[in-house]
Short mmCIF file of C-alpha atoms in Angstrom, two decimals:
data_model
loop_
_atom_site.label_atom_id
_atom_site.label_comp_id
_atom_site.label_asym_id
_atom_site.label_seq_id
_atom_site.Cartn_x
_atom_site.Cartn_y
_atom_site.Cartn_z
CA MET A 50 150.43 -0.06 3.23
CA ASN A 51 153.61 -2.10 3.02
CA ARG A 52 153.08 -3.10 6.67
CA HIS A 53 149.63 -4.39 5.74
CA ASN A 54 150.92 -6.25 2.64
CA VAL A 55 148.73 -4.26 0.29
CA ARG A 56 149.33 -5.03 -3.32
CA TYR A 57 149.29 -1.66 -5.07
CA VAL A 58 151.28 0.56 -7.43
CA VAL A 59 151.47 4.34 -7.43
CA ILE A 60 150.05 5.66 -10.76
CA GLY A 61 148.84 9.05 -12.12
CA GLY A 62 150.43 12.38 -11.50
CA ILE A 63 152.64 11.31 -8.61
CA ALA A 64 154.07 8.52 -10.69
CA ALA A 65 154.68 10.96 -13.54
CA VAL A 66 156.55 13.29 -11.16
CA LEU A 67 158.56 10.39 -9.81
CA HIS A 68 159.59 9.54 -13.36
CA GLY A 69 160.78 13.01 -13.98
CA VAL A 70 157.81 15.00 -15.26
CA PRO A 71 157.73 18.47 -13.76
CA ARG A 72 154.18 19.19 -12.70
CA ALA A 73 151.98 19.74 -9.71
CA THR A 74 149.40 17.22 -8.56
CA PHE A 75 147.20 17.29 -5.54
CA ASP A 76 146.19 13.66 -5.00
CA LEU A 77 147.70 10.20 -4.84
CA ASP A 78 146.41 7.70 -7.35
CA LEU A 79 146.80 3.96 -6.56
CA LEU A 80 145.94 0.96 -8.65
CA ILE A 81 145.25 -2.00 -6.42
CA ASP A 82 144.92 -5.78 -6.88
CA ALA A 83 141.12 -6.02 -6.95
CA SER A 84 140.75 -9.01 -4.55
CA PRO A 85 138.65 -9.07 -1.41
CA ALA A 86 141.60 -9.71 0.85
CA ASN A 87 143.68 -6.90 -0.74
CA ALA A 88 140.83 -4.43 -0.51
CA LYS A 89 140.42 -5.33 3.19
CA ALA A 90 144.18 -4.85 3.76
CA LEU A 91 144.00 -1.50 2.01
CA LEU A 92 141.25 -0.33 4.29
CA ASP A 93 143.12 -1.52 7.32
CA ALA A 94 146.20 0.29 6.20
CA LEU A 95 144.34 3.56 5.57
CA LEU A 96 142.65 3.29 9.02
CA ALA A 97 146.05 2.69 10.66
CA ALA A 98 147.41 5.74 8.88
CA GLY A 99 144.59 7.87 10.32
CA LEU A 100 142.40 8.26 7.24
CA GLY A 101 139.00 8.07 8.92
CA THR A 102 137.04 7.99 5.62
CA ALA A 103 138.26 4.42 5.25
CA ALA A 104 135.78 3.52 7.96
CA LEU A 105 132.92 4.78 5.79
CA THR A 106 133.26 1.99 3.21
CA THR A 107 133.78 -1.71 2.94
CA ALA A 108 136.13 -3.96 0.91
CA ASP A 109 133.10 -4.91 -1.21
CA ASP A 110 132.29 -1.30 -1.91
CA VAL A 111 135.83 -0.61 -3.01
CA LEU A 112 135.71 -3.61 -5.37
CA ALA A 113 132.36 -2.53 -6.78
CA ASN A 114 133.76 0.74 -8.05
CA GLU A 115 136.48 1.66 -10.54
CA ILE A 116 137.56 4.55 -8.23
CA THR A 117 137.03 5.11 -4.55
CA VAL A 118 138.11 8.51 -3.18
CA PHE A 119 139.44 8.85 0.34
CA LYS A 120 139.79 12.35 1.45
CA ASP A 121 141.10 13.29 4.86
CA ARG A 122 144.31 15.11 5.30
CA VAL A 123 145.31 14.04 1.81
CA ARG A 124 143.26 12.79 -1.15
CA ILE A 125 143.87 9.18 -2.25
CA ASP A 126 142.10 7.84 -5.32
CA VAL A 127 142.11 4.03 -5.19
CA GLN A 128 141.43 2.43 -8.58
CA THR A 129 140.46 -1.16 -9.13
CA SER A 130 140.82 -0.80 -12.85
CA ARG A 131 142.56 1.64 -15.23
CA PRO A 132 142.17 1.99 -19.02
CA GLY A 133 145.33 0.86 -20.76
CA LEU A 134 146.72 -0.88 -17.69
CA GLU A 135 146.10 -4.26 -16.12
CA PHE A 136 147.16 -4.64 -12.48
CA SER A 137 148.94 -7.87 -13.09
CA ASP A 138 151.11 -6.20 -15.71
CA ALA A 139 151.64 -3.10 -13.51
CA TRP A 140 152.67 -5.34 -10.68
CA THR A 141 155.12 -7.39 -12.82
CA HIS A 142 156.78 -4.26 -14.28
CA ARG A 143 156.66 -2.09 -11.17
CA VAL A 144 159.74 -0.20 -9.97
CA ALA A 145 160.63 0.28 -6.30
CA MET A 146 161.31 3.94 -5.42
CA THR A 147 162.28 5.41 -2.03
CA TYR A 148 161.21 8.61 -0.52
CA GLN A 149 161.98 9.66 3.10
CA ASP A 150 163.15 6.16 4.05
CA ALA A 151 160.00 4.55 2.65
CA THR A 152 160.18 2.24 -0.32
CA PHE A 153 156.97 1.85 -2.41
CA PRO A 154 155.93 0.31 -5.78
CA VAL A 155 155.49 2.76 -8.70
CA VAL A 156 154.11 1.88 -12.14
CA SER A 157 156.90 1.50 -14.74
CA ARG A 158 157.53 4.32 -17.19
CA GLY A 159 156.15 2.21 -20.07
CA ASP A 160 153.01 1.20 -18.29
CA LEU A 161 152.50 4.78 -17.16
CA ILE A 162 152.76 6.04 -20.70
CA ALA A 163 150.26 3.38 -21.91
CA ALA A 164 147.78 4.24 -19.16
CA LYS A 165 148.07 7.99 -19.69
CA ARG A 166 147.69 7.61 -23.48
CA ALA A 167 144.57 5.48 -22.95
CA ALA A 168 143.10 8.13 -20.56
CA GLY A 169 143.53 10.64 -23.32
CA ARG A 170 142.97 13.82 -21.25
CA PRO A 171 145.12 16.81 -22.27
CA ILE A 172 147.12 16.68 -18.98
CA ASP A 173 147.76 12.94 -19.53
CA LEU A 174 148.87 13.47 -23.11
CA GLU A 175 151.17 16.25 -22.00
CA ASP A 176 152.65 13.87 -19.43
CA VAL A 177 153.11 11.29 -22.25
CA ARG A 178 154.96 13.88 -24.33
CA LEU A 179 157.25 14.77 -21.50
CA LEU A 180 157.94 11.19 -20.53
CA GLU A 181 158.69 10.21 -24.15
CA LEU A 182 160.90 13.35 -24.54
CA ARG A 183 162.88 12.33 -21.49
CA ASP A 184 163.31 8.90 -23.00
CA GLU A 185 164.66 10.41 -26.19
CA ARG A 186 167.19 12.46 -24.24
CA GLY A 187 168.24 9.60 -22.14
#
């Protein structure tokens, strides 16, 4: 996605893990800048990465939905909006993390806590508890 200049941040369970929460997750959640050019760049990046399901939708379809699920070898949930989190804030506060020589933008700990608290599901509230506990311990 970086090669295609996609404006996105990693959110959800993977972001929680990257911020130190010990839990399993089976998908990658992304929050994207909900603009036509960015949605097109996202689809181009997914196709270049070999995710054929990206060919089954259009940029307009991605923008028309809060969540679009791409499921090939991996599951990627692309979100154009997220309760408790505006993309512009997530982009401004993002942190760069590196894994296997790839650097990517991840939602900040504070924005992650706000989004998970707004989601309100038991797993999200447990993540909030663990993220805040980690903050208290330093």
